[in-house]
């Protein structure tokens, strides 16, 4: 018996020694030749790699490296600027004449031209294709090819956010040949700085440098999008150098990431807004007094303080990084005032009824719910929490089977019209207007912000609509998001824009 | 024996039919519509209608079920709602990882469990016994995800002896084996603990039985008594535990796969459930159920080999 023990112990020791003997430390990135390769980790896999057929942020992280849009948002100003387009004109409010850059080819050799634009947009609008983000281009009525490099878009009504919509990654231009002959959702073909190499579903997507890119080729030779479902594992991989880049750091993990010596952390104000909302078709949520009482009762600072700097509070529904924001709007909000809240609640007899908050068990919604529950009970409201898994939650909330809930909106076009219209305009009740908010004056203002092409007039309309909604409280803003990136010290040129998107084109390692 | 196996396989088919029905219906009854998840929060009702039409979700549930069964009989398990990958292909790429993980964890569990259990039984109430029973108690109680995270921190991040994640290298290479070490220990510890407890008590019981006393009285060497006479009889309950645990291991891979970023069946299943990816959920549940049943069958067959008194005729 003793012998057996000894043998096992010796064997174990030997195998351990062997194991550490040839383990090379991968974290030592200082030194001469850092490979021009980068691995990014995300907690879930892409749903697809075609801009027409997907509508989620993980997929678009890959899509923006492979495909390009006609316009792109300047990350500083958040104004659309030409990318694949050369210039544009609007001879009248319903016509957009877009001149394209010449001499650009897709990765499969198909030339990029007006036909490709027409093909892409028509696919996007085709009901049979059921593009999940078809609504982006819905206002476009006809798409005409004027000549090889000129495309003319007409709308039935003026469409103000046109350029913001054309900058959205889901409006990226695809190779018509590749789409007709293959499946671009699995083998994407665009004009971008990186070419698709392979996709092992559930594991990783690999892209390589596009040597024939129309600008200077990218500096990285190879980029890998790795699926690491557990965020803490991803941080360990960042620490050991298996991964060089992470984004969307959860607030619970930020202090660990910041403590790593080989890692830089970048934090910036983002476009995302998270809010508490009501089903305003139900009593007493249809009463302004009740909603005001809740707005007075909620102290967002105590919630934001728990986010370790990964969120900020501002009364405005349209956030500081979204088109249509004016600081003045914040003066119209309801500051934290529990006494006032108690007063309103007692005067209206709201304390008699019990309220249920429907909460999805993801993101920070549970954290928000617990804090708000205790704050509301402080002012005399009886609130219960009902948690639900995301899929079940979406169905329940969409059907209006709830009283109060928490939701968020990424604002991926960074345009206020694209926030207010889907979420609070009565056209979308039963769809994305979960609040079921229906206010004629508000509807009118949002419509005007959409059908006006003059950006200054649009801004005024959005400001008016924003103030109206802040005062009428269909939403109680909980936080405006902060976008984050953590990357190995060998990485440079990486920046995340306020919508949370990033391009690997300017990135290098040294 | 042969007729027994055939009978059991027949039962398997019926069982799978039953499982497929229950899973199919429960997925359709459970809240959460695949179209809402695919469309996301921005989708309009018309967009959702188009998606439902596209996936055939507009048809009556029973018609969908029959269509599904017809497909299976032709070897067509459908396409993923999430990324339109053929379900069979998705499973084929992930199954080897899960099998690798489950088998290596079982090996870890059997080696550690059996050694620990035997030693405690031999040296009952000694410090070795106390250590081993404590290990068994702790092993059963430790949550998988915590153990995994701790092992990563110590062996992959601080000591850098082993990789943090993945299972991409072939298992017979040095890198492949290194990748297997931490996940196998994570997944195998709980089973090792159960096997240790079971083999200890089973061994203690056997050691007290008459034939062992007779063997000892005859002057058979202690080692021979233990390894030849006692172990074989003590193994029967241990084999049952191993069999059941192996099935449970396949289910338990979900968390280990999550922590170690292993692209396996467990993660495929959990992602599919979250996305209401009906065809993928169906196929993965059927697969795990079949493996479970087949392992049980194998355990029954092993009984006969280990204990000739057992027969199924």
Short mmCIF file of N, CA and C in Angstrom, two decimals, chain B residues 15-108:
data_model
loop_
_atom_site.label_atom_id
_atom_site.label_comp_id
_atom_site.label_asym_id
_atom_site.label_seq_id
_atom_site.Cartn_x
_atom_site.Cartn_y
_atom_site.Cartn_z
N UNK B 15 -38.72 5.41 -25.41
CA UNK B 15 -38.37 6.44 -24.44
C UNK B 15 -38.03 7.75 -25.16
N UNK B 16 -37.24 7.64 -26.21
CA UNK B 16 -36.84 8.85 -26.94
C UNK B 16 -38.06 9.53 -27.57
N UNK B 17 -38.98 8.72 -28.06
CA UNK B 17 -40.20 9.27 -28.64
C UNK B 17 -40.94 10.08 -27.58
N UNK B 18 -41.06 9.47 -26.40
CA UNK B 18 -41.72 10.16 -25.29
C UNK B 18 -41.01 11.45 -24.93
N UNK B 19 -39.69 11.37 -24.82
CA UNK B 19 -38.91 12.56 -24.45
C UNK B 19 -39.09 13.65 -25.50
N UNK B 20 -39.01 13.25 -26.77
CA UNK B 20 -39.11 14.26 -27.82
C UNK B 20 -40.47 14.96 -27.73
N UNK B 21 -41.52 14.20 -27.44
CA UNK B 21 -42.85 14.79 -27.33
C UNK B 21 -42.91 15.79 -26.17
N UNK B 22 -42.40 15.35 -25.02
CA UNK B 22 -42.47 16.22 -23.84
C UNK B 22 -41.65 17.50 -24.07
N UNK B 23 -40.44 17.33 -24.59
CA UNK B 23 -39.60 18.51 -24.80
C UNK B 23 -40.24 19.44 -25.83
N UNK B 24 -40.72 18.87 -26.91
CA UNK B 24 -41.33 19.69 -27.96
C UNK B 24 -42.49 20.51 -27.41
N UNK B 25 -43.37 19.82 -26.70
CA UNK B 25 -44.55 20.51 -26.18
C UNK B 25 -44.17 21.53 -25.12
N UNK B 26 -43.24 21.15 -24.22
CA UNK B 26 -42.93 22.10 -23.15
C UNK B 26 -42.24 23.35 -23.70
N UNK B 27 -41.42 23.18 -24.75
CA UNK B 27 -40.79 24.36 -25.35
C UNK B 27 -41.86 25.27 -25.95
N UNK B 28 -42.90 24.67 -26.54
CA UNK B 28 -43.92 25.50 -27.16
C UNK B 28 -44.86 26.14 -26.14
N UNK B 29 -45.04 25.43 -25.02
CA UNK B 29 -45.95 25.97 -24.00
C UNK B 29 -45.24 27.05 -23.18
N UNK B 30 -43.95 26.85 -22.92
CA UNK B 30 -43.20 27.79 -22.08
C UNK B 30 -43.26 29.19 -22.67
N UNK B 31 -43.28 30.23 -21.81
CA UNK B 31 -43.30 31.59 -22.34
C UNK B 31 -42.00 31.89 -23.09
N UNK B 32 -42.07 32.82 -24.03
CA UNK B 32 -40.87 33.17 -24.80
C UNK B 32 -41.06 32.69 -26.22
N UNK B 33 -41.16 33.64 -27.14
CA UNK B 33 -41.41 33.32 -28.53
C UNK B 33 -40.09 33.49 -29.29
N UNK B 34 -39.65 32.47 -30.04
CA UNK B 34 -38.37 32.60 -30.76
C UNK B 34 -38.33 33.85 -31.62
N UNK B 35 -39.47 34.21 -32.22
CA UNK B 35 -39.49 35.36 -33.13
C UNK B 35 -39.15 36.65 -32.39
N UNK B 36 -39.66 36.83 -31.17
CA UNK B 36 -39.34 38.05 -30.41
C UNK B 36 -37.87 38.11 -30.09
N UNK B 37 -37.28 36.95 -29.81
CA UNK B 37 -35.87 36.94 -29.45
C UNK B 37 -35.02 37.22 -30.68
N UNK B 38 -35.38 36.61 -31.82
CA UNK B 38 -34.61 36.85 -33.04
C UNK B 38 -34.77 38.31 -33.47
N UNK B 39 -36.00 38.81 -33.43
CA UNK B 39 -36.27 40.17 -33.88
C UNK B 39 -35.68 41.22 -32.95
N UNK B 40 -35.55 40.88 -31.67
CA UNK B 40 -35.03 41.86 -30.71
C UNK B 40 -36.10 42.87 -30.36
N UNK B 41 -35.76 43.78 -29.45
CA UNK B 41 -36.75 44.73 -28.95
C UNK B 41 -37.26 45.70 -30.02
N UNK B 42 -36.50 45.91 -31.10
CA UNK B 42 -36.92 46.89 -32.09
C UNK B 42 -37.97 46.37 -33.06
N UNK B 43 -38.12 45.04 -33.13
CA UNK B 43 -38.93 44.45 -34.19
C UNK B 43 -40.39 44.88 -34.09
N UNK B 44 -40.99 45.06 -35.25
CA UNK B 44 -42.42 45.38 -35.29
C UNK B 44 -43.20 44.09 -35.42
N UNK B 45 -44.51 44.16 -35.16
CA UNK B 45 -45.34 42.96 -35.25
C UNK B 45 -45.23 42.33 -36.64
N UNK B 46 -45.16 43.19 -37.69
CA UNK B 46 -45.08 42.65 -39.04
C UNK B 46 -43.76 41.89 -39.25
N UNK B 47 -42.68 42.42 -38.65
CA UNK B 47 -41.38 41.73 -38.75
C UNK B 47 -41.48 40.36 -38.08
N UNK B 48 -42.13 40.33 -36.90
CA UNK B 48 -42.23 39.09 -36.14
C UNK B 48 -43.06 38.06 -36.92
N UNK B 49 -44.12 38.55 -37.55
CA UNK B 49 -44.98 37.66 -38.34
C UNK B 49 -44.15 37.01 -39.45
N UNK B 50 -43.32 37.83 -40.10
CA UNK B 50 -42.49 37.31 -41.20
C UNK B 50 -41.52 36.25 -40.68
N UNK B 51 -40.96 36.49 -39.49
CA UNK B 51 -40.01 35.52 -38.92
C UNK B 51 -40.73 34.21 -38.59
N UNK B 52 -41.92 34.33 -37.98
CA UNK B 52 -42.69 33.13 -37.63
C UNK B 52 -43.02 32.32 -38.87
N UNK B 53 -43.44 33.03 -39.92
CA UNK B 53 -43.78 32.38 -41.18
C UNK B 53 -42.56 31.61 -41.70
N UNK B 54 -41.42 32.30 -41.66
CA UNK B 54 -40.18 31.76 -42.15
C UNK B 54 -39.79 30.48 -41.41
N UNK B 55 -40.03 30.43 -40.10
CA UNK B 55 -39.62 29.28 -39.29
C UNK B 55 -40.72 28.22 -39.21
N UNK B 56 -41.86 28.50 -39.80
CA UNK B 56 -42.96 27.53 -39.74
C UNK B 56 -43.65 27.50 -38.39
N UNK B 57 -43.51 28.56 -37.61
CA UNK B 57 -44.10 28.57 -36.27
C UNK B 57 -45.59 28.92 -36.30
N UNK B 58 -46.10 29.24 -37.50
CA UNK B 58 -47.52 29.59 -37.59
C UNK B 58 -48.42 28.37 -37.65
N UNK B 59 -47.81 27.23 -37.99
CA UNK B 59 -48.62 26.01 -38.12
C UNK B 59 -49.05 25.52 -36.74
N UNK B 60 -50.12 24.70 -36.68
CA UNK B 60 -50.51 24.13 -35.38
C UNK B 60 -49.36 23.30 -34.80
N UNK B 61 -49.27 23.29 -33.47
CA UNK B 61 -48.14 22.64 -32.81
C UNK B 61 -48.01 21.16 -33.20
N UNK B 62 -49.16 20.46 -33.30
CA UNK B 62 -49.08 19.03 -33.60
C UNK B 62 -48.55 18.79 -35.01
N UNK B 63 -48.96 19.67 -35.93
CA UNK B 63 -48.44 19.55 -37.30
C UNK B 63 -46.92 19.77 -37.27
N UNK B 64 -46.50 20.77 -36.49
CA UNK B 64 -45.05 21.01 -36.38
C UNK B 64 -44.33 19.79 -35.82
N UNK B 65 -44.97 19.15 -34.82
CA UNK B 65 -44.34 17.99 -34.20
C UNK B 65 -44.20 16.84 -35.20
N UNK B 66 -45.27 16.60 -35.94
CA UNK B 66 -45.22 15.51 -36.93
C UNK B 66 -44.16 15.81 -37.99
N UNK B 67 -44.14 17.07 -38.45
CA UNK B 67 -43.11 17.46 -39.43
C UNK B 67 -41.71 17.17 -38.87
N UNK B 68 -41.58 17.50 -37.58
CA UNK B 68 -40.28 17.33 -36.94
C UNK B 68 -39.88 15.85 -36.91
N UNK B 69 -40.85 14.99 -36.52
CA UNK B 69 -40.56 13.55 -36.46
C UNK B 69 -40.20 13.01 -37.84
N UNK B 70 -40.95 13.48 -38.85
CA UNK B 70 -40.64 13.04 -40.22
C UNK B 70 -39.20 13.38 -40.57
N UNK B 71 -38.81 14.59 -40.21
CA UNK B 71 -37.45 15.05 -40.47
C UNK B 71 -36.44 14.14 -39.81
N UNK B 72 -36.68 13.82 -38.52
CA UNK B 72 -35.73 13.00 -37.77
C UNK B 72 -35.56 11.63 -38.43
N UNK B 73 -36.68 11.05 -38.88
CA UNK B 73 -36.60 9.73 -39.50
C UNK B 73 -35.72 9.76 -40.74
N UNK B 74 -35.67 10.95 -41.38
CA UNK B 74 -34.79 11.06 -42.55
C UNK B 74 -33.41 11.59 -42.15
N UNK B 75 -33.17 11.65 -40.86
CA UNK B 75 -31.86 12.11 -40.40
C UNK B 75 -31.71 13.62 -40.46
N UNK B 76 -32.84 14.35 -40.60
CA UNK B 76 -32.76 15.80 -40.69
C UNK B 76 -33.28 16.40 -39.39
N UNK B 77 -32.38 16.98 -38.60
CA UNK B 77 -32.77 17.53 -37.31
C UNK B 77 -33.10 19.02 -37.42
N UNK B 78 -33.13 19.53 -38.62
CA UNK B 78 -33.51 20.93 -38.82
C UNK B 78 -32.33 21.88 -38.73
N UNK B 79 -32.66 23.15 -38.73
CA UNK B 79 -31.65 24.20 -38.70
C UNK B 79 -31.81 25.04 -37.44
N UNK B 80 -30.69 25.54 -36.95
CA UNK B 80 -30.72 26.41 -35.78
C UNK B 80 -31.49 27.69 -36.10
N UNK B 81 -32.36 28.11 -35.19
CA UNK B 81 -33.05 29.40 -35.38
C UNK B 81 -32.07 30.55 -35.22
N UNK B 82 -30.99 30.32 -34.50
CA UNK B 82 -30.09 31.42 -34.18
C UNK B 82 -29.18 31.78 -35.33
N UNK B 83 -28.55 30.78 -35.94
CA UNK B 83 -27.59 31.13 -36.98
C UNK B 83 -27.74 30.25 -38.22
N UNK B 84 -28.90 29.59 -38.32
CA UNK B 84 -29.27 28.75 -39.46
C UNK B 84 -28.24 27.66 -39.79
N UNK B 85 -27.44 27.29 -38.81
CA UNK B 85 -26.52 26.18 -39.00
C UNK B 85 -27.32 24.87 -38.89
N UNK B 86 -27.00 23.84 -39.73
CA UNK B 86 -27.70 22.56 -39.56
C UNK B 86 -27.43 22.02 -38.15
N UNK B 87 -28.49 21.54 -37.48
CA UNK B 87 -28.35 21.09 -36.10
C UNK B 87 -27.36 19.93 -35.98
N UNK B 88 -27.43 19.01 -36.94
CA UNK B 88 -26.54 17.86 -36.90
C UNK B 88 -25.08 18.28 -36.93
N UNK B 89 -24.79 19.27 -37.79
CA UNK B 89 -23.42 19.76 -37.92
C UNK B 89 -22.97 20.44 -36.62
N UNK B 90 -23.88 21.24 -36.02
CA UNK B 90 -23.53 21.94 -34.78
C UNK B 90 -23.19 20.93 -33.69
N UNK B 91 -23.96 19.86 -33.62
CA UNK B 91 -23.71 18.84 -32.59
C UNK B 91 -22.42 18.09 -32.89
N UNK B 92 -22.21 17.76 -34.15
CA UNK B 92 -21.02 16.99 -34.52
C UNK B 92 -19.74 17.73 -34.15
N UNK B 93 -19.74 19.06 -34.27
CA UNK B 93 -18.49 19.77 -33.94
C UNK B 93 -18.29 19.88 -32.43
N UNK B 94 -19.39 19.82 -31.66
CA UNK B 94 -19.24 20.03 -30.22
C UNK B 94 -19.18 18.75 -29.41
N UNK B 95 -19.77 17.69 -29.93
CA UNK B 95 -19.84 16.45 -29.15
C UNK B 95 -18.46 15.93 -28.73
N UNK B 96 -17.45 15.94 -29.63
CA UNK B 96 -16.14 15.42 -29.22
C UNK B 96 -15.59 16.15 -27.99
N UNK B 97 -15.81 17.47 -27.92
CA UNK B 97 -15.31 18.21 -26.75
C UNK B 97 -15.96 17.74 -25.46
N UNK B 98 -17.28 17.57 -25.52
CA UNK B 98 -18.00 17.14 -24.31
C UNK B 98 -17.59 15.73 -23.91
N UNK B 99 -17.43 14.85 -24.90
CA UNK B 99 -17.03 13.48 -24.58
C UNK B 99 -15.64 13.46 -23.96
N UNK B 100 -14.73 14.23 -24.57
CA UNK B 100 -13.38 14.34 -24.03
C UNK B 100 -13.44 14.76 -22.57
N UNK B 101 -14.21 15.79 -22.32
CA UNK B 101 -14.31 16.34 -20.97
C UNK B 101 -14.94 15.33 -20.01
N UNK B 102 -16.03 14.70 -20.43
CA UNK B 102 -16.75 13.78 -19.54
C UNK B 102 -15.88 12.55 -19.24
N UNK B 103 -15.24 12.00 -20.28
CA UNK B 103 -14.43 10.80 -20.06
C UNK B 103 -13.24 11.10 -19.16
N UNK B 104 -12.55 12.22 -19.44
CA UNK B 104 -11.37 12.50 -18.62
C UNK B 104 -11.78 12.81 -17.18
N UNK B 105 -12.92 13.47 -17.00
CA UNK B 105 -13.39 13.75 -15.64
C UNK B 105 -13.72 12.46 -14.92
N UNK B 106 -14.33 11.52 -15.66
CA UNK B 106 -14.70 10.25 -15.06
C UNK B 106 -13.44 9.48 -14.65
N UNK B 107 -12.42 9.55 -15.51
CA UNK B 107 -11.17 8.87 -15.16
C UNK B 107 -10.59 9.48 -13.89
N UNK B 108 -10.55 10.81 -13.84
CA UNK B 108 -10.07 11.49 -12.64
C UNK B 108 -10.89 11.05 -11.43
#
